[in-house]
Coordinates of C-alpha atoms and ligand atoms in Angstrom, one line a residue:
X1 CA -83.3 -33.8 -0.9
X2 CA -86.0 -31.4 0.1
X3 CA -84.3 -30.9 3.4
X4 CA -81.2 -29.6 1.7
X5 CA -80.7 -26.1 0.7
X6 CA -79.3 -25.6 -2.8
X7 CA -75.9 -24.8 -1.4
X8 CA -75.9 -27.8 0.9
X9 CA -76.8 -29.9 -2.0
X10 CA -74.0 -28.5 -4.1
X11 CA -71.6 -29.2 -1.3
X12 CA -72.8 -32.8 -1.0
X13 CA -72.3 -33.3 -4.8
X14 CA -68.7 -32.0 -4.5
X15 CA -68.1 -34.3 -1.5
X16 CA -69.5 -37.3 -3.4
X17 CA -67.3 -36.4 -6.4
X18 CA -64.3 -36.4 -4.1
X19 CA -65.0 -40.0 -3.1
X20 CA -64.2 -41.0 -6.7
X21 CA -65.9 -42.2 -9.8
X22 CA -67.9 -44.8 -7.9
X23 CA -69.8 -42.2 -5.9
X24 CA -72.2 -40.7 -8.4
X25 CA -74.1 -37.5 -8.0
X26 CA -77.1 -39.5 -7.3
X27 CA -75.6 -41.0 -4.2
X28 CA -75.4 -37.4 -3.0
X29 CA -79.1 -37.2 -3.0
X30 CA -79.4 -40.0 -0.6
X31 CA -76.6 -38.8 1.7
X32 CA -77.2 -36.7 4.8
X33 CA -74.4 -34.2 4.7
X34 CA -72.1 -34.2 7.7
X35 CA -73.6 -31.4 9.8
X36 CA -70.0 -30.2 10.5
X37 CA -69.6 -29.4 6.8
X38 CA -72.9 -27.6 6.2
X39 CA -71.9 -24.3 4.6
X40 CA -74.6 -22.5 6.5
X41 CA -73.6 -23.7 9.9
X42 CA -71.0 -21.7 11.7
X43 CA -68.1 -23.8 12.7
X44 CA -66.3 -21.3 14.9
X45 CA -67.5 -20.9 18.5
X46 CA -70.2 -18.2 18.7
X47 CA -68.0 -15.9 20.7
X48 CA -64.9 -16.3 18.5
X49 CA -63.1 -13.0 18.1
X50 CA -62.5 -11.9 14.5
X51 CA -60.1 -8.9 14.4
X52 CA -57.3 -7.1 12.7
X53 CA -53.9 -6.3 14.0
X54 CA -51.6 -3.3 13.7
X55 CA -48.7 -1.7 15.6
X56 CA -48.0 1.8 16.8
X57 CA -44.9 2.8 14.8
X58 CA -46.3 1.2 11.6
X59 CA -49.5 3.2 11.5
X60 CA -49.6 6.2 13.9
X61 CA -47.2 8.8 12.5
X62 CA -47.4 12.0 14.6
X63 CA -44.0 11.2 15.9
X64 CA -43.4 14.6 17.4
X65 CA -46.8 15.3 18.7
X66 CA -48.1 15.7 22.3
X67 CA -44.7 15.1 23.9
X68 CA -43.9 11.7 22.4
X69 CA -40.2 10.8 22.9
X70 CA -38.0 9.1 20.2
X71 CA -37.9 5.4 19.7
X72 CA -35.1 3.3 18.3
X73 CA -37.2 2.9 15.2
X74 CA -37.2 6.7 14.6
X75 CA -33.5 6.7 14.8
X76 CA -33.1 3.6 12.7
X77 CA -35.5 4.6 9.9
X78 CA -33.8 8.0 9.7
X79 CA -30.4 6.3 9.3
X80 CA -29.5 6.3 5.6
X81 CA -29.6 2.8 4.0
X82 CA -31.6 1.1 6.7
X83 CA -35.1 1.2 5.2
X84 CA -36.3 0.8 1.6
X85 CA -36.1 4.2 -0.2
X86 CA -35.4 6.0 3.0
X87 CA -39.0 5.6 4.2
X88 CA -39.8 6.4 7.8
X89 CA -42.8 6.1 10.2
X90 CA -43.0 9.9 10.6
X91 CA -46.5 10.0 9.0
X92 CA -47.3 6.4 8.2
X93 CA -51.1 6.0 8.1
X94 CA -51.5 9.1 10.3
X95 CA -53.7 6.9 12.5
X96 CA -52.9 9.2 15.4
X97 CA -55.3 11.6 13.8
X98 CA -57.4 9.3 11.7
X99 CA -58.1 6.6 14.3
X100 CA -61.9 7.2 14.1
X101 CA -61.8 6.4 10.4
X102 CA -59.8 3.3 11.2
X103 CA -62.3 2.1 13.7
X104 CA -65.0 2.6 11.0
X105 CA -63.1 0.3 8.8
X106 CA -63.1 -2.3 11.5
X107 CA -66.7 -1.8 12.1
X108 CA -67.6 -2.2 8.4
X109 CA -65.8 -5.5 8.5
X110 CA -67.9 -6.6 11.4
X111 CA -64.7 -7.1 13.5
X112 CA -65.2 -7.9 17.1
X113 CA -61.6 -7.3 18.2
X114 CA -58.7 -5.0 17.4
X115 CA -55.1 -5.7 18.3
X116 CA -53.0 -2.5 18.4
X117 CA -49.9 -1.6 20.2
X118 CA -49.0 1.3 22.5
X119 CA -46.0 3.4 21.7
X120 CA -43.9 3.2 24.8
X121 CA -42.2 6.6 24.2
X122 CA -45.6 8.3 23.9
X123 CA -46.4 7.3 27.4
X124 CA -42.9 7.5 28.8
X125 CA -40.9 9.8 26.6
X126 CA -37.7 8.9 28.5
X127 CA -38.6 5.2 28.9
X128 CA -39.0 5.5 32.7
X129 CA -39.9 8.2 35.1
X130 CA -42.7 10.7 34.6
X131 CA -45.6 9.5 32.4
X132 CA -46.8 11.8 29.6
X133 CA -50.6 12.1 30.2
X134 CA -51.2 13.4 26.7
X135 CA -49.7 10.3 25.2
X136 CA -51.8 8.0 27.3
X137 CA -54.9 10.1 26.5
X138 CA -54.6 9.1 22.8
X139 CA -55.0 5.5 23.7
X140 CA -57.9 6.3 26.0
X141 CA -59.7 8.0 23.1
X142 CA -58.9 5.0 20.8
X143 CA -60.1 2.5 23.4
X144 CA -63.3 4.5 24.0
X145 CA -64.0 4.7 20.3
X146 CA -63.5 0.9 19.9
X147 CA -65.8 0.2 22.8
X148 CA -68.5 2.6 21.5
X149 CA -68.4 0.4 18.3
X150 CA -68.5 -2.9 20.2
X151 CA -65.0 -3.8 19.3
X152 CA -62.9 -5.3 22.0
X153 CA -59.4 -3.7 22.4
X154 CA -56.5 -6.2 22.6
X155 CA -53.3 -4.2 23.6
X156 CA -49.8 -5.1 22.7
X157 CA -47.5 -3.2 25.1
X158 CA -44.2 -3.6 23.2
X159 CA -44.1 -3.9 19.4
X160 CA -40.4 -3.0 18.9
X161 CA -40.5 0.8 19.4
X162 CA -38.2 1.0 22.4
X163 CA -37.6 4.5 23.9
X164 CA -34.3 5.7 22.5
X165 CA -33.6 7.3 25.8
X166 CA -33.1 4.1 27.7
X167 CA -29.4 3.7 28.3
X168 CA -28.0 0.6 26.7
X169 CA -31.3 -0.4 25.3
X170 CA -32.0 -4.2 25.4
X171 CA -28.3 -4.8 26.2
X172 CA -29.0 -3.5 29.6
X173 CA -30.9 -5.6 32.2
X174 CA -32.5 -2.4 33.5
X175 CA -34.6 -2.3 30.3
X176 CA -36.4 -5.5 31.3
X177 CA -37.4 -3.7 34.5
X178 CA -38.4 -0.6 32.6
X179 CA -40.7 -2.7 30.4
X180 CA -42.3 -4.2 33.4
X181 CA -42.9 -0.8 35.0
X182 CA -44.3 0.7 31.8
X183 CA -46.5 -2.2 31.1
X184 CA -47.9 -2.2 34.6
X185 CA -48.5 1.5 34.5
X186 CA -50.5 1.2 31.3
X187 CA -52.5 -1.8 32.4
X188 CA -53.3 -0.1 35.7
X189 CA -54.8 2.8 33.8
X190 CA -56.6 1.0 31.1
X191 CA -57.7 -2.3 32.7
X192 CA -61.1 -0.7 33.6
X193 CA -61.8 -0.9 29.8
X194 CA -59.3 -3.4 28.4
X195 CA -59.3 -7.0 29.3
X196 CA -56.5 -8.5 27.2
X197 CA -52.9 -7.4 27.2
X198 CA -50.0 -8.9 25.2
X199 CA -46.6 -8.0 26.8
X200 CA -44.4 -8.2 23.7
X201 CA -44.5 -9.0 20.0
X202 CA -42.1 -11.5 18.6
X203 CA -39.0 -12.0 20.8
X204 CA -36.7 -13.1 18.1
X205 CA -37.3 -9.9 16.1
X206 CA -36.5 -7.8 19.1
X207 CA -33.3 -9.7 20.0
X208 CA -31.8 -11.5 17.0
X209 CA -33.1 -9.5 14.0
X210 CA -32.3 -6.2 15.8
X211 CA -29.1 -7.1 17.6
X212 CA -27.5 -10.0 15.7
X213 CA -28.6 -9.6 12.1
X214 CA -28.9 -5.8 12.3
X215 CA -31.9 -5.7 10.0
X216 CA -34.3 -4.1 12.6
X217 CA -33.6 -1.3 15.1
X218 CA -31.2 -0.8 16.7
X219 CA -29.3 -2.3 13.8
X220 CA -26.6 -4.0 15.8
X221 CA -24.5 -7.0 14.8
X222 CA -23.4 -8.2 18.2
X223 CA -21.5 -11.3 19.1
X224 CA -23.5 -14.5 19.8
X225 CA -22.9 -14.1 23.6
X226 CA -24.1 -10.5 23.6
X227 CA -27.1 -11.3 21.5
X228 CA -28.0 -14.2 23.7
X229 CA -27.9 -11.9 26.7
X230 CA -30.3 -9.6 24.8
X231 CA -32.6 -12.6 24.3
X232 CA -32.5 -13.2 28.0
X233 CA -33.3 -9.6 28.9
X234 CA -36.3 -9.6 26.5
X235 CA -37.9 -12.7 27.9
X236 CA -37.1 -11.4 31.4
X237 CA -38.9 -8.1 30.5
X238 CA -41.9 -10.1 29.4
X239 CA -42.0 -12.0 32.7
X240 CA -41.7 -8.8 34.7
X241 CA -44.4 -7.2 32.6
X242 CA -46.7 -10.2 33.4
X243 CA -46.1 -9.7 37.1
X244 CA -46.5 -6.0 37.3
X245 CA -49.6 -6.1 35.1
X246 CA -51.1 -8.6 37.4
X247 CA -50.2 -6.5 40.4
X248 CA -51.6 -3.2 38.9
X249 CA -54.6 -4.3 36.8
X250 CA -58.0 -5.0 38.1
X251 CA -59.2 -8.6 38.6
X252 CA -60.2 -10.4 35.5
X253 CA -57.4 -8.9 33.4
X254 CA -55.9 -11.5 31.1
X255 CA -52.2 -11.5 30.2
X256 CA -50.3 -13.2 27.5
X257 CA -47.8 -12.5 24.7
X258 CA -47.7 -12.5 20.9
X259 CA -45.0 -14.7 19.7
X260 CA -43.8 -15.8 16.3
X261 CA -42.9 -19.2 17.4
X262 CA -41.3 -21.3 14.6
X263 CA -44.1 -23.5 13.4
X264 CA -43.1 -27.0 12.8
X265 CA -45.4 -28.9 10.4
X266 CA -45.1 -32.7 10.1
X267 CA -44.0 -33.3 6.5
X268 CA -46.6 -36.0 6.4
X269 CA -49.3 -36.4 9.0
X270 CA -48.3 -39.6 10.6
X271 CA -47.7 -40.3 14.2
X272 CA -43.9 -40.3 14.0
X273 CA -43.7 -37.1 12.1
X274 CA -46.3 -35.5 14.4
X275 CA -44.1 -36.4 17.4
X276 CA -41.1 -35.0 15.5
X277 CA -43.0 -31.7 15.1
X278 CA -43.6 -31.6 18.9
X279 CA -39.9 -32.1 19.7
X280 CA -38.9 -29.6 17.2
X281 CA -41.4 -27.1 18.5
X282 CA -39.9 -27.3 22.0
X283 CA -36.3 -27.3 20.9
X284 CA -36.6 -24.8 18.1
X285 CA -38.2 -22.3 20.3
X286 CA -36.0 -23.0 23.4
X287 CA -34.7 -19.4 24.0
X288 CA -38.2 -17.9 23.8
X289 CA -41.6 -19.6 24.0
X290 CA -40.3 -22.8 25.6
X291 CA -38.5 -20.7 28.2
X292 CA -41.7 -18.7 28.9
X293 CA -43.9 -21.8 29.1
X294 CA -41.6 -24.0 31.1
X295 CA -39.7 -21.5 33.2
X296 CA -36.4 -23.0 32.1
X297 CA -33.9 -23.1 29.3
X298 CA -33.6 -26.5 27.8
X299 CA -30.3 -28.2 28.5
X300 CA -29.8 -28.7 24.7
X301 CA -30.1 -24.9 24.2
X302 CA -27.6 -24.1 26.9
X303 CA -25.2 -26.8 25.8
X304 CA -25.4 -25.8 22.2
X305 CA -24.6 -22.2 23.1
X306 CA -21.8 -23.2 25.4
X307 CA -19.7 -20.2 26.5
X308 CA -22.2 -18.0 24.7
X309 CA -25.1 -19.0 26.8
X310 CA -26.9 -16.2 28.6
X311 CA -26.0 -15.3 32.2
X312 CA -29.0 -16.0 34.3
X313 CA -29.5 -14.4 37.7
X314 CA -31.1 -16.2 40.6
X315 CA -34.9 -16.1 40.3
X316 CA -34.9 -15.0 36.6
X317 CA -36.4 -18.2 35.3
X318 CA -39.3 -18.1 37.7
X319 CA -40.1 -14.6 36.5
X320 CA -39.8 -15.6 32.9
X321 CA -42.1 -18.6 33.5
X322 CA -44.8 -16.5 35.1
X323 CA -48.1 -18.3 34.3
X324 CA -50.0 -16.8 31.4
X325 CA -53.7 -16.6 30.7
X326 CA -53.3 -17.2 27.0
X327 CA -50.7 -17.6 24.3
X328 CA -50.8 -15.5 21.1
X329 CA -49.1 -16.9 18.0
X330 CA -48.3 -14.9 14.9
X331 CA -48.4 -17.4 12.0
X332 CA -46.9 -16.7 8.6
X333 CA -45.0 -19.7 7.3
X334 CA -44.3 -23.4 8.0
X335 CA -41.1 -25.3 8.7
X336 CA -41.5 -28.9 7.6
X337 CA -40.1 -31.5 9.9
X338 CA -39.8 -35.3 9.8
X339 CA -38.7 -38.1 12.0
X340 CA -35.4 -39.4 10.6
X341 CA -34.0 -41.8 13.2
X342 CA -31.0 -39.6 13.9
X343 CA -29.7 -38.9 17.4
X344 CA -31.8 -35.7 17.4
X345 CA -34.7 -37.8 16.1
X346 CA -35.9 -35.4 13.4
X347 CA -34.7 -33.1 10.7
X348 CA -36.0 -29.8 9.5
X349 CA -36.5 -30.0 5.8
X350 CA -34.8 -27.5 3.5
X351 CA -37.0 -25.8 1.0
X352 CA -36.8 -26.4 -2.8
X353 CA -36.2 -23.1 -4.7
X354 CA -39.6 -23.7 -6.3
X355 CA -41.4 -23.4 -2.9
X356 CA -44.0 -20.6 -3.4
X357 CA -44.0 -17.4 -1.4
X358 CA -46.0 -14.2 -1.3
X359 CA -44.7 -10.8 -2.2
X360 CA -42.2 -10.8 0.7
X361 CA -39.5 -13.4 -0.2
X362 CA -39.6 -14.8 3.4
X363 CA -43.3 -15.4 3.4
X364 CA -43.6 -19.0 2.3
X365 CA -47.1 -20.3 1.8
X366 CA -48.2 -23.1 4.1
X367 CA -51.8 -22.7 5.3
X368 CA -51.5 -25.8 7.5
X369 CA -49.0 -23.9 9.7
X370 CA -51.9 -22.2 11.5
X371 CA -53.4 -25.6 12.5
X372 CA -50.0 -27.0 13.6
X373 CA -49.1 -23.8 15.5
X374 CA -52.3 -24.3 17.6
X375 CA -52.0 -28.1 17.9
X376 CA -48.3 -28.2 18.8
X377 CA -48.6 -25.5 21.4
X378 CA -51.8 -26.9 22.8
X379 CA -50.5 -30.4 23.1
X380 CA -47.1 -29.5 24.5
X381 CA -48.0 -26.8 27.0
X382 CA -51.8 -26.9 27.3
X383 CA -52.5 -23.2 27.6
X384 CA -56.0 -22.3 28.7
X385 CA -56.5 -20.3 25.6
X386 CA -54.8 -19.3 22.3
X387 CA -55.1 -16.5 19.9
X388 CA -53.8 -16.2 16.4
X389 CA -52.4 -12.7 17.0
X390 CA -51.2 -12.2 13.4
X391 CA -51.8 -13.8 10.0
X392 CA -51.7 -12.3 6.6
X393 CA -49.5 -11.5 3.7
X394 CA -48.0 -9.0 1.3
X395 CA -49.2 -8.8 -2.3
X396 CA -48.3 -6.7 -5.2
X397 CA -51.5 -4.8 -5.0
X398 CA -52.5 -2.7 -8.0
X399 CA -55.1 0.0 -7.9
X400 CA -57.2 -0.4 -11.1
X401 CA -58.5 2.4 -13.2
X402 CA -61.9 1.8 -11.5
X403 CA -60.2 2.2 -8.1
X404 CA -60.4 -1.4 -7.1
X405 CA -57.8 -3.8 -5.8
X406 CA -58.3 -7.3 -6.9
X407 CA -55.9 -9.1 -4.5
X408 CA -57.0 -12.6 -5.4
X409 CA -53.7 -13.9 -4.2
X410 CA -54.3 -12.5 -0.7
X411 CA -57.8 -13.9 -0.7
X412 CA -56.4 -17.3 -1.7
X413 CA -53.8 -17.0 1.1
X414 CA -56.4 -16.0 3.8
X415 CA -59.0 -18.5 2.7
X416 CA -56.6 -21.4 3.0
X417 CA -55.1 -20.3 6.3
X418 CA -58.5 -19.7 7.8
X419 CA -59.7 -23.1 6.6
X420 CA -56.9 -24.7 8.6
X421 CA -57.8 -22.5 11.6
X422 CA -61.3 -23.9 11.3
X423 CA -59.9 -27.4 11.5
X424 CA -58.2 -26.5 14.8
X425 CA -61.4 -25.0 16.2
X426 CA -63.5 -27.9 15.0
X427 CA -61.1 -30.4 16.7
X428 CA -61.6 -28.5 20.0
X429 CA -58.3 -26.7 20.5
X430 CA -59.0 -23.6 22.7
X431 CA -58.4 -21.0 20.0
X432 CA -60.4 -17.9 20.9
X433 CA -59.7 -15.5 18.1
X434 CA -57.9 -14.5 15.0
X435 CA -56.3 -11.1 14.2
X436 CA -55.6 -10.5 10.5
X437 CA -52.4 -8.7 9.7
X438 CA -53.2 -6.1 8.7
X439 CA -56.1 -3.7 8.8
X440 CA -54.4 -1.5 6.3
X441 CA -51.2 -1.1 4.4
X442 CA -48.6 0.4 6.7
X443 CA -44.9 1.0 7.4
X444 CA -43.5 -2.4 6.9
X445 CA -40.3 -1.9 8.9
X446 CA -37.2 -2.3 6.7
X447 CA -39.4 -2.7 3.6
X448 CA -40.9 0.8 4.3
X449 CA -44.0 1.4 2.2
X450 CA -42.7 -1.0 -0.5
X451 CA -44.7 -4.0 0.8
X452 CA -48.4 -3.9 1.4
X453 CA -50.0 -6.2 4.0
X454 CA -53.3 -4.5 4.4
X455 CA -56.8 -5.6 3.5
X456 CA -57.4 -1.9 3.0
X457 CA -55.3 -0.1 0.4
X458 CA -53.7 3.1 1.6
X459 CA -52.8 5.9 -0.7
X460 CA -49.9 7.4 1.3
X461 CA -50.2 10.8 -0.4
X462 CA -53.8 11.3 0.5
X463 CA -54.3 8.8 3.3
X464 CA -57.4 7.5 1.5
X465 CA -58.2 4.0 2.6
X466 CA -59.9 1.7 0.1
X467 CA -61.2 -1.8 0.9
X468 CA -59.5 -4.5 -1.2
X469 CA -61.2 -7.6 -2.4
X470 CA -59.7 -9.3 0.7
X471 CA -61.6 -7.0 2.9
X472 CA -64.9 -8.1 1.3
X473 CA -63.8 -11.7 1.8
X474 CA -63.0 -11.1 5.4
X475 CA -66.4 -9.4 6.0
X476 CA -68.1 -12.4 4.6
X477 CA -66.1 -14.8 6.7
X478 CA -66.9 -12.8 9.8
X479 CA -70.6 -12.6 8.9
X480 CA -70.8 -16.4 8.5
X481 CA -68.4 -17.2 11.3
X482 CA -66.5 -19.7 9.1
X483 CA -64.0 -20.0 6.3
X484 CA -65.6 -19.0 3.0
Ligands
LIG1 C1 -44.6 -9.6 11.6 O1 -43.4 -10.4 11.8 C2 -44.6 -8.4 12.5 O2 -45.1 -8.6 13.8 C3 -45.3 -7.2 11.9 O3 -45.0 -6.1 12.6 C4 -45.0 -7.1 10.4 O4 -45.6 -6.0 9.8 C5 -45.4 -8.4 9.8 O5 -44.7 -9.5 10.3 C6 -45.2 -8.5 8.3 O6 -43.8 -8.4 8.0 O7 -34.8 -12.0 8.4 O8 -35.5 -12.3 6.1 O9 -36.9 -13.3 7.9 C7 -43.4 -11.6 11.1 C8 -42.0 -12.3 11.2 C9 -39.7 -12.0 11.2 C10 -40.9 -11.6 9.2 C11 -38.5 -11.2 10.7 C12 -39.7 -10.8 8.6 C13 -37.4 -10.4 8.8 C14 -36.9 -10.7 7.5 N1 -40.9 -11.6 10.6 N2 -38.5 -11.2 9.2 S1 -35.9 -12.2 7.5

């Protein structure tokens, strides 16, 4: 007993209680707590990166400054009816001017990493051709500010803001090459200070949500065949970016991607359902992550698409499958899967209408998704390293009269997801860092400013940033290097 701190003692009592009525509190005195569960003992590796994520169009504003070109999101957000209440990213969080303040927020959290994206049309206003030095200079200032505060920059090269000037956009194969050239240029200029680059963010949003569902820029509702070709161009662009980054960046630069793979969670953690989750992970992500990790499209995907399957040129798949240094996964919600003895071998469960979600109707709560994302991807493809490149939630945040935001639901969400992240780390999967989405409220694409994902509240009239309760929670988790 006298070797236990009060907190450890309390934890052992709780653990004993969980064993059932037979295990009395007195047994807890006698037990040596499992060292892995000691609250004071960090359970994440000592060099684990704790960060926040943002993206350029969602926070920067300053859309006409210093020679920036237009992106498809400028066009889309200014098209009536496309974004909630006609909101645009014209000003957003004005981070283009307030970036030093934003770095201070990161610093006050104790963050050791910051994942942000580069606006392609700031650097190449026309998408290709002559770079705009003033645009790049902004990112040099931001990177230097981060480094001066001991925060490692993690750069996403493409988070959906395609230069409007590129003819044909993602329907053109040339855009894949343009992405590679742009990414290689930026990495060549910044790799003296930046080690980690993500080529793209979320393939399916670029291709399907933008070109098939029409909910994101450029707002097209193409045929399946055309949309599948867009998918192919996007993964090809990723592969070219990997290659040109490697060719241009200094040695030691690490390249990966940030992908919202569908996360298949075994409905029950038994061997057969775990195997079903593996199969579903490969097949359900066939056009994207599976293609990138394996350098091929699964037969089942091509057969399923039939005449609509993408046209693949000689050599494309080798480019798409360019080896990566790490895989980043954005984790929001689970898909439950179970083995069912059918020809496919598994079924993806439908969701009862009572299944709980956060303020965004699509954001179903399933903290174990973060564990299974890491485990499935690790076991199937064995990447050298993984990052959780996004995780977080929307909440109906209310500023109280005292100026506080008691986002207890977001704290609940984060605490549970990070607990499952901790399980993955404790089991030895090579997860190297976690980037919370998001540092602050921002332009939430079609939801405009109507959905808040930040751990800092932003008053969009004054640009004042206020830490929410969740920011306090995150600071404590970072300080203790464990789920709290
Ligand atoms: C992330 O995507 C984005 O990377 C980030 O920029 C964004 O701010 C964050 O989500 C919060 O939304 O067709 O009904 O599913 C997460 C995955 C996929 C969620 C597309 C929203 C569109 C609505 N997203 N989905 S729906």
